[in-house]
Amino acid sequence: MEQTLILLKPDAVERQLVGAVLRRFENKGLRIKAMKLLSITPELAQQHYAEHLQKPFYPQLKEYITSGPVVAAVLEGPEVIAVVRRMVGVTNGLEAAAGTIRGDYSLSSQRNLVHASDSPEAAKREIPLFFGDT
Ligand code: CMP
């Protein structure tokens, strides 16, 4: 069964939307296989967002993702990577379709509540970064 990594980012925790977001995934039928609350260090941010290091928005992204606790979780289900990406919606909350998490809860391209692995290769790389011990 396929697995994906999700992060409920600092804005989701701050806005007390953790339960609302997790409920959507559970209602869909996806299983939570691992979950924890943690603070992302600058080093972990750099590893997790390696592909964005050279982007102009990276300094802001690092500030944001290290600004408060996040909830990291591994979700499991059939085609879970694509299913979760569709449920999360496109990056910019202003453009995300109504009915998606970002479409319903975000107005920002940065503070967009949830990260979700975008491919099997990304999931394979990202899950051990957060759950190397599982
Ligand atoms: P995520 O899906 O976690 O992947 C990279 C993150 O960088 C993205 O969500 C946003 O939080 C952030 N991001 C992407 N594009 C921009 C942008 N143009 N400006 C600011 N932050 C961005």
mmCIF file of N, CA and C and ligand atoms in Angstrom:
data_model
loop_
_atom_site.group_PDB
_atom_site.id
_atom_site.type_symbol
_atom_site.label_atom_id
_atom_site.label_comp_id
_atom_site.label_asym_id
_atom_site.label_seq_id
_atom_site.Cartn_x
_atom_site.Cartn_y
_atom_site.Cartn_z
ATOM 1 N N MET A 1 0.853 -1.204 0.000
ATOM 2 C CA MET A 1 0.000 0.000 0.000
ATOM 3 C C MET A 1 0.885 1.248 0.000
ATOM 4 N N GLU A 2 0.507 2.245 -0.791
ATOM 5 C CA GLU A 2 1.331 3.451 -0.929
ATOM 6 C C GLU A 2 1.259 4.343 0.320
ATOM 7 N N GLN A 3 2.359 5.039 0.589
ATOM 8 C CA GLN A 3 2.411 5.981 1.718
ATOM 9 C C GLN A 3 2.856 7.361 1.238
ATOM 10 N N THR A 4 2.425 8.396 1.975
ATOM 11 C CA THR A 4 2.861 9.769 1.683
ATOM 12 C C THR A 4 3.145 10.495 2.982
ATOM 13 N N LEU A 5 3.971 11.538 2.885
ATOM 14 C CA LEU A 5 4.222 12.389 4.051
ATOM 15 C C LEU A 5 3.377 13.648 3.949
ATOM 16 N N ILE A 6 2.693 13.980 5.023
ATOM 17 C CA ILE A 6 2.052 15.299 5.084
ATOM 18 C C ILE A 6 2.645 16.069 6.264
ATOM 19 N N LEU A 7 2.715 17.385 6.104
ATOM 20 C CA LEU A 7 3.064 18.289 7.199
ATOM 21 C C LEU A 7 1.910 19.259 7.354
ATOM 22 N N LEU A 8 1.385 19.353 8.565
ATOM 23 C CA LEU A 8 0.431 20.421 8.876
ATOM 24 C C LEU A 8 1.310 21.549 9.402
ATOM 25 N N LYS A 9 1.434 22.583 8.597
ATOM 26 C CA LYS A 9 2.463 23.598 8.799
ATOM 27 C C LYS A 9 2.106 24.531 9.965
ATOM 28 N N PRO A 10 3.061 25.420 10.345
ATOM 29 C CA PRO A 10 2.822 26.258 11.531
ATOM 30 C C PRO A 10 1.500 27.025 11.500
ATOM 31 N N ASP A 11 1.040 27.451 10.324
ATOM 32 C CA ASP A 11 -0.239 28.190 10.296
ATOM 33 C C ASP A 11 -1.412 27.270 10.629
ATOM 34 N N ALA A 12 -1.332 26.001 10.238
ATOM 35 C CA ALA A 12 -2.412 25.057 10.562
ATOM 36 C C ALA A 12 -2.481 24.807 12.065
ATOM 37 N N VAL A 13 -1.299 24.672 12.695
ATOM 38 C CA VAL A 13 -1.271 24.444 14.144
ATOM 39 C C VAL A 13 -1.736 25.700 14.868
ATOM 40 N N GLU A 14 -1.205 26.863 14.452
ATOM 41 C CA GLU A 14 -1.561 28.133 15.088
ATOM 42 C C GLU A 14 -3.064 28.409 14.978
ATOM 43 N N ARG A 15 -3.645 28.082 13.843
ATOM 44 C CA ARG A 15 -5.074 28.360 13.626
ATOM 45 C C ARG A 15 -5.983 27.238 14.156
ATOM 46 N N GLN A 16 -5.369 26.266 14.800
ATOM 47 C CA GLN A 16 -6.108 25.142 15.413
ATOM 48 C C GLN A 16 -6.974 24.407 14.380
ATOM 49 N N LEU A 17 -6.320 24.191 13.199
ATOM 50 C CA LEU A 17 -7.002 23.475 12.114
ATOM 51 C C LEU A 17 -6.509 22.033 11.965
ATOM 52 N N VAL A 18 -5.671 21.587 12.916
ATOM 53 C CA VAL A 18 -5.106 20.230 12.802
ATOM 54 C C VAL A 18 -6.226 19.185 12.729
ATOM 55 N N GLY A 19 -7.170 19.275 13.652
ATOM 56 C CA GLY A 19 -8.261 18.291 13.673
ATOM 57 C C GLY A 19 -9.100 18.341 12.414
ATOM 58 N N ALA A 20 -9.414 19.564 11.953
ATOM 59 C CA ALA A 20 -10.259 19.723 10.759
ATOM 60 C C ALA A 20 -9.586 19.118 9.534
ATOM 61 N N VAL A 21 -8.264 19.328 9.428
ATOM 62 C CA VAL A 21 -7.547 18.820 8.249
ATOM 63 C C VAL A 21 -7.407 17.300 8.328
ATOM 64 N N LEU A 22 -7.018 16.810 9.506
ATOM 65 C CA LEU A 22 -6.870 15.348 9.647
ATOM 66 C C LEU A 22 -8.203 14.639 9.427
ATOM 67 N N ARG A 23 -9.278 15.271 9.858
ATOM 68 C CA ARG A 23 -10.604 14.650 9.696
ATOM 69 C C ARG A 23 -10.897 14.387 8.209
ATOM 70 N N ARG A 24 -10.496 15.334 7.369
ATOM 71 C CA ARG A 24 -10.743 15.151 5.926
ATOM 72 C C ARG A 24 -10.045 13.896 5.412
ATOM 73 N N PHE A 25 -8.780 13.729 5.837
ATOM 74 C CA PHE A 25 -8.033 12.559 5.363
ATOM 75 C C PHE A 25 -8.638 11.275 5.939
ATOM 76 N N GLU A 26 -9.016 11.298 7.207
ATOM 77 C CA GLU A 26 -9.617 10.096 7.808
ATOM 78 C C GLU A 26 -10.982 9.807 7.184
ATOM 79 N N ASN A 27 -11.766 10.854 6.958
ATOM 80 C CA ASN A 27 -13.088 10.643 6.328
ATOM 81 C C ASN A 27 -12.941 10.022 4.936
ATOM 82 N N LYS A 28 -11.863 10.382 4.259
ATOM 83 C CA LYS A 28 -11.621 9.842 2.917
ATOM 84 C C LYS A 28 -11.331 8.335 2.971
ATOM 85 N N GLY A 29 -10.862 7.880 4.143
ATOM 86 C CA GLY A 29 -10.546 6.455 4.298
ATOM 87 C C GLY A 29 -9.062 6.177 4.404
ATOM 88 N N LEU A 30 -8.264 7.265 4.437
ATOM 89 C CA LEU A 30 -6.815 7.075 4.541
ATOM 90 C C LEU A 30 -6.433 6.768 5.980
ATOM 91 N N ARG A 31 -5.371 6.004 6.147
ATOM 92 C CA ARG A 31 -4.924 5.599 7.487
ATOM 93 C C ARG A 31 -3.723 6.421 7.922
ATOM 94 N N ILE A 32 -3.728 6.856 9.187
ATOM 95 C CA ILE A 32 -2.565 7.512 9.769
ATOM 96 C C ILE A 32 -1.655 6.407 10.306
ATOM 97 N N LYS A 33 -0.453 6.300 9.708
ATOM 98 C CA LYS A 33 0.469 5.226 10.104
ATOM 99 C C LYS A 33 1.493 5.710 11.113
ATOM 100 N N ALA A 34 1.764 7.020 11.138
ATOM 101 C CA ALA A 34 2.701 7.613 12.100
ATOM 102 C C ALA A 34 2.353 9.083 12.180
ATOM 103 N N MET A 35 2.590 9.678 13.359
ATOM 104 C CA MET A 35 2.281 11.112 13.488
ATOM 105 C C MET A 35 3.024 11.685 14.686
ATOM 106 N N LYS A 36 3.512 12.919 14.524
ATOM 107 C CA LYS A 36 4.119 13.599 15.674
ATOM 108 C C LYS A 36 4.113 15.113 15.499
ATOM 109 N N LEU A 37 4.159 15.801 16.657
ATOM 110 C CA LEU A 37 4.306 17.259 16.685
ATOM 111 C C LEU A 37 5.785 17.543 16.877
ATOM 112 N N LEU A 38 6.326 18.420 16.054
ATOM 113 C CA LEU A 38 7.745 18.741 16.200
ATOM 114 C C LEU A 38 8.011 20.145 15.680
ATOM 115 N N SER A 39 9.182 20.671 16.051
ATOM 116 C CA SER A 39 9.628 21.944 15.484
ATOM 117 C C SER A 39 10.675 21.633 14.425
ATOM 118 N N ILE A 40 10.527 22.209 13.248
ATOM 119 C CA ILE A 40 11.485 21.977 12.160
ATOM 120 C C ILE A 40 12.688 22.893 12.366
ATOM 121 N N THR A 41 13.875 22.286 12.418
ATOM 122 C CA THR A 41 15.104 23.069 12.556
ATOM 123 C C THR A 41 15.491 23.630 11.178
ATOM 124 N N PRO A 42 16.359 24.659 11.163
ATOM 125 C CA PRO A 42 16.841 25.164 9.865
ATOM 126 C C PRO A 42 17.490 24.060 9.031
ATOM 127 N N GLU A 43 18.187 23.125 9.693
ATOM 128 C CA GLU A 43 18.851 22.037 8.964
ATOM 129 C C GLU A 43 17.827 21.114 8.313
ATOM 130 N N LEU A 44 16.769 20.777 9.074
ATOM 131 C CA LEU A 44 15.730 19.896 8.523
ATOM 132 C C LEU A 44 14.979 20.614 7.389
ATOM 133 N N ALA A 45 14.743 21.922 7.554
ATOM 134 C CA ALA A 45 14.078 22.697 6.494
ATOM 135 C C ALA A 45 14.882 22.616 5.200
ATOM 136 N N GLN A 46 16.195 22.752 5.349
ATOM 137 C CA GLN A 46 17.084 22.719 4.179
ATOM 138 C C GLN A 46 17.031 21.358 3.495
ATOM 139 N N GLN A 47 16.985 20.290 4.294
ATOM 140 C CA GLN A 47 16.916 18.941 3.712
ATOM 141 C C GLN A 47 15.561 18.703 3.051
ATOM 142 N N HIS A 48 14.506 19.043 3.784
ATOM 143 C CA HIS A 48 13.157 18.777 3.274
ATOM 144 C C HIS A 48 12.869 19.576 2.009
ATOM 145 N N TYR A 49 13.278 20.850 2.010
ATOM 146 C CA TYR A 49 12.999 21.722 0.870
ATOM 147 C C TYR A 49 14.233 21.901 -0.015
ATOM 148 N N ALA A 50 15.045 20.856 -0.146
ATOM 149 C CA ALA A 50 16.293 20.932 -0.932
ATOM 150 C C ALA A 50 16.043 21.481 -2.337
ATOM 151 N N GLU A 51 14.928 21.079 -2.954
ATOM 152 C CA GLU A 51 14.680 21.509 -4.343
ATOM 153 C C GLU A 51 14.329 22.998 -4.433
ATOM 154 N N HIS A 52 14.029 23.625 -3.290
ATOM 155 C CA HIS A 52 13.651 25.047 -3.312
ATOM 156 C C HIS A 52 14.755 25.968 -2.790
ATOM 157 N N LEU A 53 15.917 25.376 -2.441
ATOM 158 C CA LEU A 53 16.986 26.173 -1.807
ATOM 159 C C LEU A 53 17.392 27.391 -2.629
ATOM 160 N N GLN A 54 17.400 27.264 -3.926
ATOM 161 C CA GLN A 54 17.846 28.372 -4.792
ATOM 162 C C GLN A 54 16.708 29.314 -5.191
ATOM 163 N N LYS A 55 15.490 29.005 -4.749
ATOM 164 C CA LYS A 55 14.345 29.840 -5.153
ATOM 165 C C LYS A 55 14.369 31.157 -4.370
ATOM 166 N N PRO A 56 13.889 32.234 -4.985
ATOM 167 C CA PRO A 56 13.899 33.533 -4.289
ATOM 168 C C PRO A 56 13.078 33.520 -3.001
ATOM 169 N N PHE A 57 12.069 32.641 -2.921
ATOM 170 C CA PHE A 57 11.226 32.642 -1.724
ATOM 171 C C PHE A 57 11.774 31.746 -0.604
ATOM 172 N N TYR A 58 12.945 31.087 -0.830
ATOM 173 C CA TYR A 58 13.408 30.142 0.200
ATOM 174 C C TYR A 58 13.643 30.787 1.573
ATOM 175 N N PRO A 59 14.312 31.968 1.655
ATOM 176 C CA PRO A 59 14.523 32.562 2.992
ATOM 177 C C PRO A 59 13.208 32.757 3.756
ATOM 178 N N GLN A 60 12.177 33.226 3.052
ATOM 179 C CA GLN A 60 10.845 33.384 3.677
ATOM 180 C C GLN A 60 10.251 32.041 4.065
ATOM 181 N N LEU A 61 10.426 31.066 3.169
ATOM 182 C CA LEU A 61 9.890 29.725 3.422
ATOM 183 C C LEU A 61 10.539 29.129 4.672
ATOM 184 N N LYS A 62 11.871 29.316 4.810
ATOM 185 C CA LYS A 62 12.573 28.792 5.985
ATOM 186 C C LYS A 62 12.050 29.469 7.258
ATOM 187 N N GLU A 63 11.899 30.788 7.213
ATOM 188 C CA GLU A 63 11.374 31.531 8.372
ATOM 189 C C GLU A 63 10.013 30.981 8.795
ATOM 190 N N TYR A 64 9.175 30.776 7.807
ATOM 191 C CA TYR A 64 7.801 30.321 8.050
ATOM 192 C C TYR A 64 7.775 28.901 8.612
ATOM 193 N N ILE A 65 8.500 27.990 7.974
ATOM 194 C CA ILE A 65 8.363 26.576 8.339
ATOM 195 C C ILE A 65 9.034 26.285 9.691
ATOM 196 N N THR A 66 9.965 27.187 10.102
ATOM 197 C CA THR A 66 10.622 27.005 11.403
ATOM 198 C C THR A 66 9.984 27.904 12.477
ATOM 199 N N SER A 67 8.879 28.566 12.157
ATOM 200 C CA SER A 67 8.331 29.589 13.063
ATOM 201 C C SER A 67 7.485 29.023 14.199
ATOM 202 N N GLY A 68 7.138 27.757 14.126
ATOM 203 C CA GLY A 68 6.307 27.154 15.184
ATOM 204 C C GLY A 68 6.174 25.677 14.908
ATOM 205 N N PRO A 69 5.546 24.957 15.828
ATOM 206 C CA PRO A 69 5.439 23.508 15.647
ATOM 207 C C PRO A 69 4.610 23.124 14.431
ATOM 208 N N VAL A 70 4.949 21.962 13.888
ATOM 209 C CA VAL A 70 4.188 21.361 12.793
ATOM 210 C C VAL A 70 3.767 19.962 13.228
ATOM 211 N N VAL A 71 2.759 19.433 12.568
ATOM 212 C CA VAL A 71 2.398 18.023 12.755
ATOM 213 C C VAL A 71 2.819 17.289 11.487
ATOM 214 N N ALA A 72 3.693 16.304 11.659
ATOM 215 C CA ALA A 72 4.112 15.455 10.539
ATOM 216 C C ALA A 72 3.375 14.132 10.659
ATOM 217 N N ALA A 73 2.912 13.612 9.520
ATOM 218 C CA ALA A 73 2.210 12.328 9.555
ATOM 219 C C ALA A 73 2.478 11.553 8.280
ATOM 220 N N VAL A 74 2.442 10.244 8.419
ATOM 221 C CA VAL A 74 2.490 9.349 7.261
ATOM 222 C C VAL A 74 1.082 8.824 7.054
ATOM 223 N N LEU A 75 0.556 9.064 5.845
ATOM 224 C CA LEU A 75 -0.776 8.556 5.493
ATOM 225 C C LEU A 75 -0.622 7.402 4.517
ATOM 226 N N GLU A 76 -1.519 6.442 4.637
ATOM 227 C CA GLU A 76 -1.449 5.259 3.780
ATOM 228 C C GLU A 76 -2.797 4.987 3.137
ATOM 229 N N GLY A 77 -2.763 4.556 1.880
ATOM 230 C CA GLY A 77 -3.987 4.189 1.175
ATOM 231 C C GLY A 77 -3.684 3.967 -0.290
ATOM 232 N N PRO A 78 -4.656 3.511 -1.064
ATOM 233 C CA PRO A 78 -4.433 3.302 -2.491
ATOM 234 C C PRO A 78 -4.218 4.642 -3.203
ATOM 235 N N GLU A 79 -3.149 4.713 -3.985
ATOM 236 C CA GLU A 79 -2.802 5.944 -4.719
ATOM 237 C C GLU A 79 -2.818 7.176 -3.810
ATOM 238 N N VAL A 80 -2.353 6.986 -2.590
ATOM 239 C CA VAL A 80 -2.488 8.037 -1.569
ATOM 240 C C VAL A 80 -1.767 9.329 -1.968
ATOM 241 N N ILE A 81 -0.655 9.222 -2.705
ATOM 242 C CA ILE A 81 0.095 10.440 -3.047
ATOM 243 C C ILE A 81 -0.761 11.359 -3.922
ATOM 244 N N ALA A 82 -1.352 10.791 -4.973
ATOM 245 C CA ALA A 82 -2.197 11.591 -5.870
ATOM 246 C C ALA A 82 -3.494 12.007 -5.182
ATOM 247 N N VAL A 83 -4.074 11.112 -4.403
ATOM 248 C CA VAL A 83 -5.338 11.419 -3.716
ATOM 249 C C VAL A 83 -5.144 12.607 -2.767
ATOM 250 N N VAL A 84 -4.073 12.571 -1.997
ATOM 251 C CA VAL A 84 -3.828 13.644 -1.019
ATOM 252 C C VAL A 84 -3.508 14.953 -1.731
ATOM 253 N N ARG A 85 -2.723 14.902 -2.802
ATOM 254 C CA ARG A 85 -2.413 16.139 -3.535
ATOM 255 C C ARG A 85 -3.689 16.789 -4.073
ATOM 256 N N ARG A 86 -4.613 15.966 -4.554
ATOM 257 C CA ARG A 86 -5.879 16.532 -5.051
ATOM 258 C C ARG A 86 -6.687 17.141 -3.905
ATOM 259 N N MET A 87 -6.667 16.474 -2.747
ATOM 260 C CA MET A 87 -7.418 17.002 -1.603
ATOM 261 C C MET A 87 -6.807 18.302 -1.079
ATOM 262 N N VAL A 88 -5.472 18.431 -1.187
ATOM 263 C CA VAL A 88 -4.777 19.623 -0.679
ATOM 264 C C VAL A 88 -5.005 20.819 -1.612
ATOM 265 N N GLY A 89 -4.994 20.594 -2.924
ATOM 266 C CA GLY A 89 -5.186 21.683 -3.883
ATOM 267 C C GLY A 89 -3.870 22.306 -4.318
ATOM 268 N N VAL A 90 -3.948 23.226 -5.298
ATOM 269 C CA VAL A 90 -2.724 23.836 -5.835
ATOM 270 C C VAL A 90 -2.078 24.735 -4.785
ATOM 271 N N THR A 91 -0.778 25.052 -5.029
ATOM 272 C CA THR A 91 0.044 25.740 -4.018
ATOM 273 C C THR A 91 -0.600 27.018 -3.489
ATOM 274 N N ASN A 92 -1.066 27.863 -4.389
ATOM 275 C CA ASN A 92 -1.565 29.177 -3.983
ATOM 276 C C ASN A 92 -3.030 29.078 -3.526
ATOM 277 N N GLY A 93 -3.242 29.366 -2.261
ATOM 278 C CA GLY A 93 -4.600 29.296 -1.720
ATOM 279 C C GLY A 93 -5.596 30.175 -2.446
ATOM 280 N N LEU A 94 -5.088 31.264 -3.060
ATOM 281 C CA LEU A 94 -5.981 32.146 -3.823
ATOM 282 C C LEU A 94 -6.553 31.447 -5.044
ATOM 283 N N GLU A 95 -5.793 30.481 -5.562
ATOM 284 C CA GLU A 95 -6.181 29.795 -6.805
ATOM 285 C C GLU A 95 -6.735 28.401 -6.555
ATOM 286 N N ALA A 96 -6.526 27.871 -5.361
ATOM 287 C CA ALA A 96 -6.946 26.490 -5.085
ATOM 288 C C ALA A 96 -8.472 26.384 -5.141
ATOM 289 N N ALA A 97 -8.935 25.290 -5.713
ATOM 290 C CA ALA A 97 -10.375 25.096 -5.901
ATOM 291 C C ALA A 97 -11.100 24.969 -4.562
ATOM 292 N N ALA A 98 -12.300 25.535 -4.513
ATOM 293 C CA ALA A 98 -13.160 25.333 -3.349
ATOM 294 C C ALA A 98 -13.362 23.832 -3.162
ATOM 295 N N GLY A 99 -13.360 23.413 -1.909
ATOM 296 C CA GLY A 99 -13.497 21.980 -1.633
ATOM 297 C C GLY A 99 -12.161 21.325 -1.342
ATOM 298 N N THR A 100 -11.060 21.989 -1.787
ATOM 299 C CA THR A 100 -9.733 21.510 -1.387
ATOM 300 C C THR A 100 -9.361 22.183 -0.059
ATOM 301 N N ILE A 101 -8.357 21.627 0.609
ATOM 302 C CA ILE A 101 -7.977 22.187 1.917
ATOM 303 C C ILE A 101 -7.475 23.621 1.751
ATOM 304 N N ARG A 102 -6.551 23.816 0.794
ATOM 305 C CA ARG A 102 -6.046 25.184 0.593
ATOM 306 C C ARG A 102 -7.146 26.092 0.059
ATOM 307 N N GLY A 103 -7.994 25.569 -0.795
ATOM 308 C CA GLY A 103 -9.089 26.371 -1.339
ATOM 309 C C GLY A 103 -10.063 26.819 -0.271
ATOM 310 N N ASP A 104 -10.238 25.992 0.732
ATOM 311 C CA ASP A 104 -11.209 26.320 1.787
ATOM 312 C C ASP A 104 -10.610 27.135 2.933
ATOM 313 N N TYR A 105 -9.264 27.023 3.143
ATOM 314 C CA TYR A 105 -8.694 27.609 4.360
ATOM 315 C C TYR A 105 -7.534 28.574 4.154
ATOM 316 N N SER A 106 -7.054 28.767 2.901
ATOM 317 C CA SER A 106 -5.852 29.596 2.721
ATOM 318 C C SER A 106 -6.045 30.653 1.641
ATOM 319 N N LEU A 107 -5.412 31.799 1.869
ATOM 320 C CA LEU A 107 -5.412 32.888 0.883
ATOM 321 C C LEU A 107 -3.988 33.215 0.458
ATOM 322 N N SER A 108 -3.066 32.275 0.634
ATOM 323 C CA SER A 108 -1.648 32.587 0.492
ATOM 324 C C SER A 108 -0.918 31.508 -0.294
ATOM 325 N N SER A 109 0.172 31.901 -1.005
ATOM 326 C CA SER A 109 0.991 30.892 -1.682
ATOM 327 C C SER A 109 2.034 30.322 -0.735
ATOM 328 N N GLN A 110 2.294 31.005 0.367
ATOM 329 C CA GLN A 110 3.257 30.486 1.340
ATOM 330 C C GLN A 110 2.549 29.823 2.514
ATOM 331 N N ARG A 111 1.648 30.537 3.146
ATOM 332 C CA ARG A 111 0.964 30.008 4.324
ATOM 333 C C ARG A 111 -0.234 29.181 3.824
ATOM 334 N N ASN A 112 0.116 28.011 3.315
ATOM 335 C CA ASN A 112 -0.904 27.196 2.644
ATOM 336 C C ASN A 112 -1.218 25.902 3.406
ATOM 337 N N LEU A 113 -0.936 25.917 4.691
ATOM 338 C CA LEU A 113 -1.442 24.926 5.657
ATOM 339 C C LEU A 113 -0.847 23.527 5.620
ATOM 340 N N VAL A 114 -0.702 22.973 4.424
ATOM 341 C CA VAL A 114 -0.332 21.555 4.326
ATOM 342 C C VAL A 114 0.763 21.374 3.290
ATOM 343 N N HIS A 115 1.728 20.521 3.613
ATOM 344 C CA HIS A 115 2.650 20.003 2.603
ATOM 345 C C HIS A 115 2.284 18.551 2.358
ATOM 346 N N ALA A 116 2.372 18.101 1.120
ATOM 347 C CA ALA A 116 2.162 16.689 0.812
ATOM 348 C C ALA A 116 3.162 16.264 -0.248
ATOM 349 N N SER A 117 3.781 15.119 -0.076
ATOM 350 C CA SER A 117 4.759 14.608 -1.049
ATOM 351 C C SER A 117 4.138 14.625 -2.442
ATOM 352 N N ASP A 118 4.945 15.025 -3.453
ATOM 353 C CA ASP A 118 4.378 15.177 -4.797
ATOM 354 C C ASP A 118 4.661 14.010 -5.733
ATOM 355 N N SER A 119 5.386 12.999 -5.262
ATOM 356 C CA SER A 119 5.694 11.837 -6.116
ATOM 357 C C SER A 119 6.150 10.689 -5.216
ATOM 358 N N PRO A 120 6.166 9.466 -5.743
ATOM 359 C CA PRO A 120 6.673 8.339 -4.944
ATOM 360 C C PRO A 120 8.126 8.563 -4.522
ATOM 361 N N GLU A 121 8.921 9.177 -5.399
ATOM 362 C CA GLU A 121 10.330 9.438 -5.061
ATOM 363 C C GLU A 121 10.414 10.429 -3.903
ATOM 364 N N ALA A 122 9.564 11.466 -3.948
ATOM 365 C CA ALA A 122 9.565 12.461 -2.863
ATOM 366 C C ALA A 122 9.130 11.821 -1.554
ATOM 367 N N ALA A 123 8.096 10.990 -1.598
ATOM 368 C CA ALA A 123 7.618 10.330 -0.367
ATOM 369 C C ALA A 123 8.718 9.454 0.222
ATOM 370 N N LYS A 124 9.420 8.747 -0.646
ATOM 371 C CA LYS A 124 10.488 7.843 -0.190
ATOM 372 C C LYS A 124 11.622 8.630 0.464
ATOM 373 N N ARG A 125 11.861 9.833 -0.030
ATOM 374 C CA ARG A 125 12.925 10.687 0.523
ATOM 375 C C ARG A 125 12.463 11.401 1.791
ATOM 376 N N GLU A 126 11.202 11.867 1.786
ATOM 377 C CA GLU A 126 10.726 12.725 2.873
ATOM 378 C C GLU A 126 10.335 11.950 4.130
ATOM 379 N N ILE A 127 9.738 10.767 3.975
ATOM 380 C CA ILE A 127 9.268 10.038 5.167
ATOM 381 C C ILE A 127 10.426 9.762 6.138
ATOM 382 N N PRO A 128 11.582 9.270 5.665
ATOM 383 C CA PRO A 128 12.674 9.020 6.617
ATOM 384 C C PRO A 128 13.240 10.287 7.261
ATOM 385 N N LEU A 129 13.088 11.449 6.596
ATOM 386 C CA LEU A 129 13.556 12.694 7.213
ATOM 387 C C LEU A 129 12.821 12.967 8.523
ATOM 388 N N PHE A 130 11.532 12.593 8.538
ATOM 389 C CA PHE A 130 10.714 12.876 9.718
ATOM 390 C C PHE A 130 10.489 11.645 10.596
ATOM 391 N N PHE A 131 10.585 10.472 9.994
ATOM 392 C CA PHE A 131 10.322 9.234 10.749
ATOM 393 C C PHE A 131 11.433 8.228 10.492
ATOM 394 N N GLY A 132 12.652 8.714 10.579
ATOM 395 C CA GLY A 132 13.793 7.832 10.336
ATOM 396 C C GLY A 132 13.828 6.665 11.295
ATOM 397 N N ASP A 133 13.168 6.847 12.437
ATOM 398 C CA ASP A 133 13.213 5.834 13.482
ATOM 399 C C ASP A 133 12.085 4.804 13.358
ATOM 400 N N THR A 134 11.203 4.950 12.315
ATOM 401 C CA THR A 134 10.067 3.999 12.236
ATOM 402 C C THR A 134 10.247 3.048 11.064
HETATM 403 P P1 CMP B 1 4.833 23.137 -0.243
HETATM 404 O O1 CMP B 1 3.841 22.322 -0.982
HETATM 405 O O2 CMP B 1 5.200 22.716 1.131
HETATM 406 O O3 CMP B 1 6.158 23.254 -1.127
HETATM 407 C C1 CMP B 1 7.021 24.370 -1.104
HETATM 408 C C2 CMP B 1 6.483 25.498 -0.309
HETATM 409 O O4 CMP B 1 7.063 26.754 -0.593
HETATM 410 C C3 CMP B 1 5.006 25.696 -0.635
HETATM 411 O O5 CMP B 1 4.247 24.632 -0.138
HETATM 412 C C4 CMP B 1 4.763 27.062 -0.035
HETATM 413 O O6 CMP B 1 4.613 27.040 1.377
HETATM 414 C C5 CMP B 1 6.076 27.752 -0.382
HETATM 415 N N1 CMP B 1 5.968 28.504 -1.633
HETATM 416 C C6 CMP B 1 5.775 28.025 -2.870
HETATM 417 N N2 CMP B 1 5.732 29.023 -3.781
HETATM 418 C C7 CMP B 1 5.892 30.175 -3.083
HETATM 419 C C8 CMP B 1 5.933 31.536 -3.439
HETATM 420 N N3 CMP B 1 5.828 31.928 -4.710
HETATM 421 N N4 CMP B 1 6.109 32.434 -2.471
HETATM 422 C C9 CMP B 1 6.243 32.045 -1.184
HETATM 423 N N5 CMP B 1 6.219 30.754 -0.774
HETATM 424 C C10 CMP B 1 6.035 29.831 -1.712
#
